Short mmCIF file of C-alpha atoms in Angstrom, two decimals:
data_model
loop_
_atom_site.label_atom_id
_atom_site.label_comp_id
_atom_site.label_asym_id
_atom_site.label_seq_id
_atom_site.Cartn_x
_atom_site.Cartn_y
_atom_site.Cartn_z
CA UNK A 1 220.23 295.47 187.87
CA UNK A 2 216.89 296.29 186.67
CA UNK A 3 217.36 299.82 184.93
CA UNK A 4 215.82 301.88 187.38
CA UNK A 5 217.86 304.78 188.64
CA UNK A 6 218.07 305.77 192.09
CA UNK A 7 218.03 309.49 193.06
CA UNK A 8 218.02 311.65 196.76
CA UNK A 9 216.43 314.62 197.02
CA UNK A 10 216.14 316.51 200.77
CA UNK A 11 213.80 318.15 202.52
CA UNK A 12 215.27 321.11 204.50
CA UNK A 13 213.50 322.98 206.90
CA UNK A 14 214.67 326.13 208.40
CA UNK A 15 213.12 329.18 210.57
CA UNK A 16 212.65 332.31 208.37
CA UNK A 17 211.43 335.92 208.39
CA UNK A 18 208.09 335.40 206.29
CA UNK A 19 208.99 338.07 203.19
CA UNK A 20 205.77 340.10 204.36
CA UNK A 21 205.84 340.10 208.24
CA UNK A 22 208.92 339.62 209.08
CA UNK A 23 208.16 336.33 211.69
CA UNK A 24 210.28 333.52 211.59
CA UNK A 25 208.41 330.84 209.66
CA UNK A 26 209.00 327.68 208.34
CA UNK A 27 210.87 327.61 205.20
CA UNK A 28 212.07 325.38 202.20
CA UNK A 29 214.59 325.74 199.40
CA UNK A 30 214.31 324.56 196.23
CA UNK A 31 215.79 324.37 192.94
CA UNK A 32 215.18 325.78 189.79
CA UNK A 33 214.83 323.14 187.02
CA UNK A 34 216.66 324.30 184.18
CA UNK A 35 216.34 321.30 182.00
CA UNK A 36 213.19 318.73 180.71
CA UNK A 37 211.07 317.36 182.44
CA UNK A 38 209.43 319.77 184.31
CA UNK A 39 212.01 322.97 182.72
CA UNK A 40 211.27 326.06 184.87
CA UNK A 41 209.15 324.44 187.54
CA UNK A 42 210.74 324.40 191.40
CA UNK A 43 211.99 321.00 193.08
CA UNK A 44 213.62 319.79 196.12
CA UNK A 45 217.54 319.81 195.87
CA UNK A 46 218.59 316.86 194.80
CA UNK A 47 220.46 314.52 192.64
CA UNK A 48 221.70 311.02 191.31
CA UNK A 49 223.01 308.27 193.93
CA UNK A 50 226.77 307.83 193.39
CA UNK A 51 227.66 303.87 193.13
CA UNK A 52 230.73 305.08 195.55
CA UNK A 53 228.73 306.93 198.18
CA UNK A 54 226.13 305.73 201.23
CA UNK A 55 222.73 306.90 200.08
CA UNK A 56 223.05 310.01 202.83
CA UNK A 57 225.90 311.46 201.79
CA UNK A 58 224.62 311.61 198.05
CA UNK A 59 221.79 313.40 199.80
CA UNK A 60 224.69 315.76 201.63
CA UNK A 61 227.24 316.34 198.82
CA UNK A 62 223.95 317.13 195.96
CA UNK A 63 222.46 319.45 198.74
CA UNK A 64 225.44 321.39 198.76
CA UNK A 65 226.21 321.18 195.02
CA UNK A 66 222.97 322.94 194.46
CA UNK A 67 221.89 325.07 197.10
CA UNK A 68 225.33 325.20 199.69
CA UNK A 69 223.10 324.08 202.83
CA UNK A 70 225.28 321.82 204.61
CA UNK A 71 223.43 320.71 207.60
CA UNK A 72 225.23 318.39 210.66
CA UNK A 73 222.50 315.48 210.18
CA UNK A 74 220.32 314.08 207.88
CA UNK A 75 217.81 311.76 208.47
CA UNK A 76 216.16 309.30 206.24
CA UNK A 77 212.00 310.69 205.72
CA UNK A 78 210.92 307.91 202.92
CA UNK A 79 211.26 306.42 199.53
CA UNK A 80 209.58 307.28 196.90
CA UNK A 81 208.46 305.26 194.16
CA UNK A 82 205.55 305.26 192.23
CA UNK A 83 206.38 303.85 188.21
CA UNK A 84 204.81 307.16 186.98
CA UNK A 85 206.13 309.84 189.46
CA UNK A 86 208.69 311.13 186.25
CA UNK A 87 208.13 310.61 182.73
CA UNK A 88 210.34 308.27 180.78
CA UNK A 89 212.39 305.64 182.48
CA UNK A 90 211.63 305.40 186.08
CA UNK A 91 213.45 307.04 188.73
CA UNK A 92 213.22 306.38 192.24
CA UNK A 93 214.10 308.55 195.29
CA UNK A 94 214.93 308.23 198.56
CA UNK A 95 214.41 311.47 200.49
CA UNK A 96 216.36 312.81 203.58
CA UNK A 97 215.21 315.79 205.79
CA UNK A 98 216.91 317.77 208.04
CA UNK A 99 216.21 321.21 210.25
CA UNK A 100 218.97 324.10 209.79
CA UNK A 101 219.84 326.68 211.62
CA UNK A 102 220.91 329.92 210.21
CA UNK A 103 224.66 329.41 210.96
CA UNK A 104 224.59 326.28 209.04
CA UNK A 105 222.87 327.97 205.70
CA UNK A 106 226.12 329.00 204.06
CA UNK A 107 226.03 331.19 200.62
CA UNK A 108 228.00 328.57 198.64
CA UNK A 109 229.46 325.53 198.61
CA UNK A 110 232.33 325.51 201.24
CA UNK A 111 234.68 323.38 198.82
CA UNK A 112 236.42 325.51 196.64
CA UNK A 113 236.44 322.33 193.89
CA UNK A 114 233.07 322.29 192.11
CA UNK A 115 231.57 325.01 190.66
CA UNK A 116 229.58 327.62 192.45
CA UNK A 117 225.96 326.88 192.83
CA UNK A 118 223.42 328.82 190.38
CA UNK A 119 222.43 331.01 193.03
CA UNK A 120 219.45 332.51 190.57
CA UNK A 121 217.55 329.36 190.85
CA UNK A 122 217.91 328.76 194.14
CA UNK A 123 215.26 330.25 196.79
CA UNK A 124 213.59 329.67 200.12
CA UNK A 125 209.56 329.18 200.26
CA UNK A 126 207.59 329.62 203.01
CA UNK A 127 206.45 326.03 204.03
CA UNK A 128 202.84 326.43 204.12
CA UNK A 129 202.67 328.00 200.60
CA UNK A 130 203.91 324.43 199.43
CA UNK A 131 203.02 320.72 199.14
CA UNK A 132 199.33 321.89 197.84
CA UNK A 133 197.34 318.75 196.87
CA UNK A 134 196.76 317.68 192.96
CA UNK A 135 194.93 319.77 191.06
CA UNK A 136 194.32 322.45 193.31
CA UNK A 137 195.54 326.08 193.66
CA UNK A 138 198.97 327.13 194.92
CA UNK A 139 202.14 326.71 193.83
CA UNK A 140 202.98 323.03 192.44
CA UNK A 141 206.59 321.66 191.66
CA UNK A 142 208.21 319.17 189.70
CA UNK A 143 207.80 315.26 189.64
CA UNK A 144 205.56 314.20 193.06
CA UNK A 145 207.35 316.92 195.44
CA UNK A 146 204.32 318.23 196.35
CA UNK A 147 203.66 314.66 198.31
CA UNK A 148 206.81 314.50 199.21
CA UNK A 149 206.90 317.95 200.87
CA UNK A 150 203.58 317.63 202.65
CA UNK A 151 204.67 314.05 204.07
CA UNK A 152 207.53 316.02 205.34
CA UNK A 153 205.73 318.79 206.82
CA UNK A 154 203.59 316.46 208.59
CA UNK A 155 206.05 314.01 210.18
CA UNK A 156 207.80 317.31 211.46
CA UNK A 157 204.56 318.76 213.12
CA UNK A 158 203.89 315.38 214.61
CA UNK A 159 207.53 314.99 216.16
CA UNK A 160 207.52 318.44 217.12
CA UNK A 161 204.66 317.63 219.78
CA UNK A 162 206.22 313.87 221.15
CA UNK A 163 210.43 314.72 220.53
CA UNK A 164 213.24 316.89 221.05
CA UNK A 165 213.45 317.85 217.62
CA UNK A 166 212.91 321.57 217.55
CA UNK A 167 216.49 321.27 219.36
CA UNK A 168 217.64 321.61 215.38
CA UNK A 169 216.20 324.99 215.32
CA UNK A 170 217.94 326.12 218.44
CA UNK A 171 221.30 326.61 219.34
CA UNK A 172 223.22 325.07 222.61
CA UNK A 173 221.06 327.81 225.47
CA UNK A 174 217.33 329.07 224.56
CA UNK A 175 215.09 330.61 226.40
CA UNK A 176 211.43 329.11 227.01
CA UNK A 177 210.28 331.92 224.76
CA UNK A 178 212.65 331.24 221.87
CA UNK A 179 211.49 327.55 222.42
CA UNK A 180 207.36 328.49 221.65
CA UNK A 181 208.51 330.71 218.99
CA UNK A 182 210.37 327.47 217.36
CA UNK A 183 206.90 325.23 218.03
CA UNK A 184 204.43 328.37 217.01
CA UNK A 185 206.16 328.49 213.50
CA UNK A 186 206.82 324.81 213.33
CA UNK A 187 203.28 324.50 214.36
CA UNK A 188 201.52 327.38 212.37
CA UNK A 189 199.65 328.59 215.50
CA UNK A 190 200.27 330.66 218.35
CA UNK A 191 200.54 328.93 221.69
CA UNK A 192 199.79 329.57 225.37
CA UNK A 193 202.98 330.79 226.98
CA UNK A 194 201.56 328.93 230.48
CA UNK A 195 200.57 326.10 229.05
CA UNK A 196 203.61 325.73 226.64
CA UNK A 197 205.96 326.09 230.01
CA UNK A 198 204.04 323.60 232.22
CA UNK A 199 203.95 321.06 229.32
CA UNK A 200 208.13 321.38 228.57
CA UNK A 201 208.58 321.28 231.77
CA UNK A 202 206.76 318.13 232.68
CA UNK A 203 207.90 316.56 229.36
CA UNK A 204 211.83 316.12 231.05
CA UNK A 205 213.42 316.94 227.84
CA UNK A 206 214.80 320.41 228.61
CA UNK A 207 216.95 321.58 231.92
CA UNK A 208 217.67 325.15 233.37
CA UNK A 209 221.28 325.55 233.10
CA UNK A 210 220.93 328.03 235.93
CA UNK A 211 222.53 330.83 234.06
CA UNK A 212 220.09 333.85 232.90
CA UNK A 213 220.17 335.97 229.35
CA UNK A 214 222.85 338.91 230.12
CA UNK A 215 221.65 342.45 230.17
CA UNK A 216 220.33 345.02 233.04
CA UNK A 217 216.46 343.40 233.27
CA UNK A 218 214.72 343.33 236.12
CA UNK A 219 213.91 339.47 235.35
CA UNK A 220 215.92 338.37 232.82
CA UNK A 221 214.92 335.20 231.30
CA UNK A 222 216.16 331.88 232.29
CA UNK A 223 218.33 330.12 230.08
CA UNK A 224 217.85 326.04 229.21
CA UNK A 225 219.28 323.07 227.25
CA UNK A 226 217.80 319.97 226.16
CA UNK A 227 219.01 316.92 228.17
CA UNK A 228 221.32 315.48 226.36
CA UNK A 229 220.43 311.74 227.24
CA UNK A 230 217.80 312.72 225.13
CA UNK A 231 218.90 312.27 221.41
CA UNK A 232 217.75 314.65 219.02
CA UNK A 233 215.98 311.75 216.64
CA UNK A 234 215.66 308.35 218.17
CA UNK A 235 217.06 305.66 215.71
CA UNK A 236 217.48 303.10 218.23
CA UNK A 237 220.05 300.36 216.35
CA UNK A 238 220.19 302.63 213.26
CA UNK A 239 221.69 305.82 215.10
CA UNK A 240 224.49 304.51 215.46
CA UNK A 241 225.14 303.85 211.40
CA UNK A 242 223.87 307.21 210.38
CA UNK A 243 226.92 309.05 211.59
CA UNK A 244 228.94 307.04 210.24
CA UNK A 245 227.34 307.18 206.57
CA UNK A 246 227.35 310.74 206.93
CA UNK A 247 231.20 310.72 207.20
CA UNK B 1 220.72 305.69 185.60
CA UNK B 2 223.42 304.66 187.55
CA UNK B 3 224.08 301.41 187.60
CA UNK B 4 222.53 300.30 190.78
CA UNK B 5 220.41 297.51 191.49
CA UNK B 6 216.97 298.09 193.51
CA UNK B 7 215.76 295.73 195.84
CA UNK B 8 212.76 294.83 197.91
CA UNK B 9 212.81 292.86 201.32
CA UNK B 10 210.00 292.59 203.78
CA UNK B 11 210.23 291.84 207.51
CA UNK B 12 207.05 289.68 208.37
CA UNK B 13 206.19 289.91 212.24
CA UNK B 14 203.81 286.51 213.24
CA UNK B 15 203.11 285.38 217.37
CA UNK B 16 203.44 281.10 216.45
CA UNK B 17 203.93 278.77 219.27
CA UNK B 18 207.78 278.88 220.52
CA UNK B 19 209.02 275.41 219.25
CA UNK B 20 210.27 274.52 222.81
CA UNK B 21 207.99 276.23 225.12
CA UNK B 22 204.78 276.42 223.11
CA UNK B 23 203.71 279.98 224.24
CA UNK B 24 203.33 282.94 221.52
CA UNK B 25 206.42 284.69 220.44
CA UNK B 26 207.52 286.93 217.74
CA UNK B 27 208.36 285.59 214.84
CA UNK B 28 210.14 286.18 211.58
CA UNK B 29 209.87 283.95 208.28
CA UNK B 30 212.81 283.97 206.67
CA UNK B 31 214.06 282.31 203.34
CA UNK B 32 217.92 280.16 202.42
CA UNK B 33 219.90 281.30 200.09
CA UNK B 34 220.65 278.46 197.16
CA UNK B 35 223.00 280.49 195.25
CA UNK B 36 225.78 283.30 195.96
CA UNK B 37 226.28 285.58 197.30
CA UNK B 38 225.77 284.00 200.91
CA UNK B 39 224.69 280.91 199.62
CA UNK B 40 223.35 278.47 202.19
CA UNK B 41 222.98 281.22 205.16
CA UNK B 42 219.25 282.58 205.81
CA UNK B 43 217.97 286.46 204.83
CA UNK B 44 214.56 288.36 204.10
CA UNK B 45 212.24 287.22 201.88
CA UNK B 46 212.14 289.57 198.62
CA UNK B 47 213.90 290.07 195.05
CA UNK B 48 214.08 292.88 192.29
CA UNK B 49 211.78 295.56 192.65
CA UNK B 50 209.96 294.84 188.76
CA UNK B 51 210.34 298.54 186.77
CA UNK B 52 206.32 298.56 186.23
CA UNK B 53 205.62 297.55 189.99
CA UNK B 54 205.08 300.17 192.70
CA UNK B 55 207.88 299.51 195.42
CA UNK B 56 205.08 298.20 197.75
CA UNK B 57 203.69 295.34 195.07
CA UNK B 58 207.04 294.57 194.51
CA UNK B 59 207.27 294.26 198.02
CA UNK B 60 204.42 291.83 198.20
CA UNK B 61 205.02 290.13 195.01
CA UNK B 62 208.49 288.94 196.09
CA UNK B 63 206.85 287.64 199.87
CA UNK B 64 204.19 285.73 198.41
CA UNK B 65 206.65 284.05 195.93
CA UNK B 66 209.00 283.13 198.39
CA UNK B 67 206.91 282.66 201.38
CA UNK B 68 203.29 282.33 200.70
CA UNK B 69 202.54 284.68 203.17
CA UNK B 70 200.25 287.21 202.07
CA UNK B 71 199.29 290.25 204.72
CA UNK B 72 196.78 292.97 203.32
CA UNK B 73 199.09 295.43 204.15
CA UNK B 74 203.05 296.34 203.85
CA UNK B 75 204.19 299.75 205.44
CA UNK B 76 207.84 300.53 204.89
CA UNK B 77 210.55 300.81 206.93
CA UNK B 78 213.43 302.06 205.79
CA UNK B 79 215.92 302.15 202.81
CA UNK B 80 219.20 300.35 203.49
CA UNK B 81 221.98 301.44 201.17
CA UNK B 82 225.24 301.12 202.35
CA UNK B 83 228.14 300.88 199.58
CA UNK B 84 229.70 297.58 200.97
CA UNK B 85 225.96 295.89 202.09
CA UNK B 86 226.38 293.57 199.36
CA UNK B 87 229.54 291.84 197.26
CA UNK B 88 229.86 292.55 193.60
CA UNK B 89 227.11 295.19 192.26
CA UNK B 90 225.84 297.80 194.22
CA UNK B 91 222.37 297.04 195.70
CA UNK B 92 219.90 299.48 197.41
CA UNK B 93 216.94 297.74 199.41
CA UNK B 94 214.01 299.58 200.10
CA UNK B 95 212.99 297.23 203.07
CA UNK B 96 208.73 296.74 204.35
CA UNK B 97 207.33 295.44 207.25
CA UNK B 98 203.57 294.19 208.59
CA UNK B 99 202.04 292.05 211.51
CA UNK B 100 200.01 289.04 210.40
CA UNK B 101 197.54 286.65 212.06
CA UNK B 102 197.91 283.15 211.63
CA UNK B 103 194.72 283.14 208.87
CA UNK B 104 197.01 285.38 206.43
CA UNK B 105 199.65 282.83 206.36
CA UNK B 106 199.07 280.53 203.26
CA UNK B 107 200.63 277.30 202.43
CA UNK B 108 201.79 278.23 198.96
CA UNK B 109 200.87 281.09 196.63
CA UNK B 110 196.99 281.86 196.10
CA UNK B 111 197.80 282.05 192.40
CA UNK B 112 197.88 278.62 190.58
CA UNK B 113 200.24 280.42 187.79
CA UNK B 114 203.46 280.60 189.18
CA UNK B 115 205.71 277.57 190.93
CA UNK B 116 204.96 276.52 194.60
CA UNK B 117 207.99 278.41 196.53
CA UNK B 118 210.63 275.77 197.89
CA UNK B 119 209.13 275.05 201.00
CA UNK B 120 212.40 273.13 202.40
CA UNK B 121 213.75 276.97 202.01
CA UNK B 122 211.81 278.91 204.55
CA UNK B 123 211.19 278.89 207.86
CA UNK B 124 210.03 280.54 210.79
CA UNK B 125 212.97 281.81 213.00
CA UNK B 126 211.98 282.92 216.40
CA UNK B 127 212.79 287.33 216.60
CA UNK B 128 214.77 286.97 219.39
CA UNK B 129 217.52 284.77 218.10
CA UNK B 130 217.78 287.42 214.98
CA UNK B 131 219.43 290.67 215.05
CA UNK B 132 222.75 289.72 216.55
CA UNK B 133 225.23 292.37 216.29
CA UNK B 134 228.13 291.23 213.72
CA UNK B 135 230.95 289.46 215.23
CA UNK B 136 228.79 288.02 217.93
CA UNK B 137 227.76 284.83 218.71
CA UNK B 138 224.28 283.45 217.62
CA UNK B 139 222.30 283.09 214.07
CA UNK B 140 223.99 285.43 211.44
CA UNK B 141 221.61 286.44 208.29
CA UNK B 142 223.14 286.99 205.03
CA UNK B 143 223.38 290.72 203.19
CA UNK B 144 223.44 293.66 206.35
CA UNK B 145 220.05 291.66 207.33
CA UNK B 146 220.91 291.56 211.03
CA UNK B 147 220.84 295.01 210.94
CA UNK B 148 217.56 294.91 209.39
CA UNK B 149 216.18 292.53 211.65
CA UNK B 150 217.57 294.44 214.75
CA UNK B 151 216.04 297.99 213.18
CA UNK B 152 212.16 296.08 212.50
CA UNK B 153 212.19 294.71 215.50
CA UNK B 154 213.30 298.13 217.52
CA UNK B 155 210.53 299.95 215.89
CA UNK B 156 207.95 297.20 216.20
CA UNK B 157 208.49 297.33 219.92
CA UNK B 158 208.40 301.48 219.98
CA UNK B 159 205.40 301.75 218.25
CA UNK B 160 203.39 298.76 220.37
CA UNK B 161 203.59 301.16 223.20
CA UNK B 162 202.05 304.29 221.44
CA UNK B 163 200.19 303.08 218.90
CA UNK B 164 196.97 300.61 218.05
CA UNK B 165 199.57 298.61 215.99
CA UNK B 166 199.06 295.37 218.54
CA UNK B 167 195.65 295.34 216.35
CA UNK B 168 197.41 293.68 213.15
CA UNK B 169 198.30 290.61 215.04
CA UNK B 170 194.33 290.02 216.42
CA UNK B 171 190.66 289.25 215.33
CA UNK B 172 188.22 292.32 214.84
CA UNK B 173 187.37 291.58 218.58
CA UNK B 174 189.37 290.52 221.18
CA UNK B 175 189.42 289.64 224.81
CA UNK B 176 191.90 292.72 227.07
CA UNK B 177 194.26 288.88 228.22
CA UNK B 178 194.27 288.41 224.50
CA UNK B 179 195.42 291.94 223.94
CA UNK B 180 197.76 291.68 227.16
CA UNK B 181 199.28 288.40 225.28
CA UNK B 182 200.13 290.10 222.56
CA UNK B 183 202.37 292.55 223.93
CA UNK B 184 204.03 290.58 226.38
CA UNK B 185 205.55 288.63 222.94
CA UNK B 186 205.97 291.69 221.55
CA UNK B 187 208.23 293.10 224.60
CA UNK B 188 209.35 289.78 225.49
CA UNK B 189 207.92 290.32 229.34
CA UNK B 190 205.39 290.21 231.77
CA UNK B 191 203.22 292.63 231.75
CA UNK B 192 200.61 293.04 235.00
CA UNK B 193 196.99 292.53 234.13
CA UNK B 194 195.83 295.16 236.40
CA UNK B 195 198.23 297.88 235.61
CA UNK B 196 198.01 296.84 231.59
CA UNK B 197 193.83 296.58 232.04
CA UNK B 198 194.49 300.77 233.85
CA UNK B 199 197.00 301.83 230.57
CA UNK B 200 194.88 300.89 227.55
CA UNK B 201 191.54 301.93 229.35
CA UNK B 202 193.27 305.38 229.70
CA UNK B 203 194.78 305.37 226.44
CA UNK B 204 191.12 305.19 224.69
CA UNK B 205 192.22 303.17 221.58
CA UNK B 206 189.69 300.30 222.35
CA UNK B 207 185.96 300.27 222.83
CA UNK B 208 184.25 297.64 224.57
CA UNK B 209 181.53 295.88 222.14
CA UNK B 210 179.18 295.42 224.84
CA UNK B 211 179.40 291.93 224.13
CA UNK B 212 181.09 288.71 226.03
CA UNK B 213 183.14 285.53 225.41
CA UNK B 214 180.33 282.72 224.81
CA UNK B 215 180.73 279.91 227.33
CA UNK B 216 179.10 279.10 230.72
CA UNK B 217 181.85 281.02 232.83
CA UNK B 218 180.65 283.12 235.35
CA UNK B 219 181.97 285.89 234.68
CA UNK B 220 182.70 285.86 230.85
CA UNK B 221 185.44 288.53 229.37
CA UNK B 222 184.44 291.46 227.91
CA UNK B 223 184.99 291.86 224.25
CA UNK B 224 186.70 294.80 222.91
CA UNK B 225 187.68 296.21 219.19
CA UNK B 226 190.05 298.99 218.40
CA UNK B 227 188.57 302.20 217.98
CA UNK B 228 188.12 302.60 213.60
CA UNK B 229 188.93 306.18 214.21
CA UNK B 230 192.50 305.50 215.24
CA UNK B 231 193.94 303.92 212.47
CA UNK B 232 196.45 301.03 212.86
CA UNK B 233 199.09 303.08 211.48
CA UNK B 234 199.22 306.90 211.01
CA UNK B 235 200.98 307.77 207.96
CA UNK B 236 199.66 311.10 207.30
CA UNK B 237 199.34 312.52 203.63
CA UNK B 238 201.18 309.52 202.93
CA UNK B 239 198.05 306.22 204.16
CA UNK B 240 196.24 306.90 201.01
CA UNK B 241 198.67 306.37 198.84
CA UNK B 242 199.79 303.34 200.43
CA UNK B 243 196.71 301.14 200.17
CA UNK B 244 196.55 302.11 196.24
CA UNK B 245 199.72 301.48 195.63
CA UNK B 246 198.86 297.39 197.19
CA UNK B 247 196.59 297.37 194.98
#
């Protein structure tokens, strides 16, 4: 014991229409703080580590509590602990991350146990208007969540070129165009649609399920899947605990 | 506050002489137990993270203490957790790792202020007779530190092949059979000098100096040196926060 307390916060990324134009985009929620420190700023949903719980499923059950995203995985980003990153007695935080898709954003908590979650200070934020450095323009939260959500934007960029990980965004079939639409927003930039194909399809990590969207087109698009020997996040020894501390 | 203990524990990577065969392998220091929980059995070096330390000079605080070993620089790894992971008190480990040459590994601790550590109670353990999973036969650590062990060295040997990180384990300049050497004790196998010479050529992460091996061979090896503008480990946002927080 040495009278430091241990929090989770989570980093959830999902595919949004931006407010203005309407294009999916890369999007955050985050939490209202309603109390000192930090009263009125935003934060990343988030909570105390229960002495009965695995650290991810603190991360899962305060997710819920406060913003009723329940996603299917979670995966350990980082820990955070600097001895001045909150004021008064030091907290530190390991942080999970996790892409959603919109059938997994519910509008509450699915147990009908706890209290509904304050839905007014709860919203979604388009990525890139976040994780701003110190001291400079743009929108800055509570505690060091700006570091933490630029860390997390970065490690999802940089799997998003080398993994299978836009797979989150995605459900079971996609086309190759829903596919570059998932690594434009991810990726903040539009891509070549020739280019994009040749590189998926060289990478090995998708396969045509030979089955074609429905509808009377002339062409209609091809549908794929990722190969599934190909896990979504590579853990090697630790993927096989994760599920299990989800549980 | 909740009641939880937080840890440190670092996983030291070193190539030392295998004590039977003599050639380079990986290799872990580790530290015995003289009280319970697990008293007698091997685990990490570390200890309490200290409430006005940063996690990573905790981190390195706690190695040097226990091991001597000093390396000038700790990434982390991962934050083990589990409920059950240790008897009595809940404990949470925030767990680093780092490669060091032989010159970083003291005797005893630079500073003359604290003890020597107990020298009869550490010892290198060659990496591949760690890691066992539980119930099997071979070396078993105390705490969940097999699993540890097995997770360090999983992403040591991922990153070797797609990263510079072979660097922290040689000189500023280095021979391509010295840089060969090093990953064949990193994998554990031969690799072939031609095919190995063809990969990091290609892979433009070294730079030859322009300069030889002294000696009267006829045909002296070329020296090489990583190229500065890859760095030895890509953290994003998150490398320069890291070496302040060593410091």
């Amino acid at each position: 014991m040495n009278g430091i307390g241990l929090a989770v916060s989570t980093v959830i990324f999902a595919l949004r229409p931006h407010p203005e134009t309407g294009r999916p985009v890369l999007s955050i929620p985050l939490v209202r703080r309603t109390r000192a420190p930090f009263e009125g700023l935003w934060c990343l949903p988030g909570g105390w580590v229960d002495p009965a719980e695995s650290l991810a499923t603190s991360a899962g059950r305060t997710l819920v509590e406060t913003t009723g995203v329940r996603p299917s995985y979670l995966e350990q980003l980082y820990t955070f602990g600097a001895p001045d990153r909150s004021p008064g007695d030091r907290v530190v935080s390991v942080v999970y991350w996790a892409l959603v898709r919109p059938d997994q954003i519910g509008e509450r908590p699915p147990s009908s146990k706890g209290p509904a979650f304050d839905a007014e200070n709860v919203a979604w934020f388009v990525a890139d208007s976040l994780g701003s450095p110190r001291g400079s323009d743009g929108l800055h939260l509570a505690f060091d969540h700006d570091a933490v959500v630029a860390y997390a934007l970065w490690r999802l960029r940089t799997k998003v070129e080398y993994s299978a990980i836009a797979q989150g965004f995605l459900g079971s079939t996609f086309t190759l165009s829903e596919l570059r639409q998932v690594h434009e927003a991810v990726l903040d930039r539009e891509l070549d649609p020739a280019n994009f194909r040749r590189q998926v399809e060289g990478s090995g990590t998708i396969v045509a399920t030979g089955e074609h969207v429905l509808g009377g087109r002339h062409r209609p698009p091809r549908l794929y899947r990722y190969d599934t020997s190909a896990p979504l996040v590579d853990n090697g020894p630790l993927g096989e605990l994760t599920p299990g501390e989800m549980s």
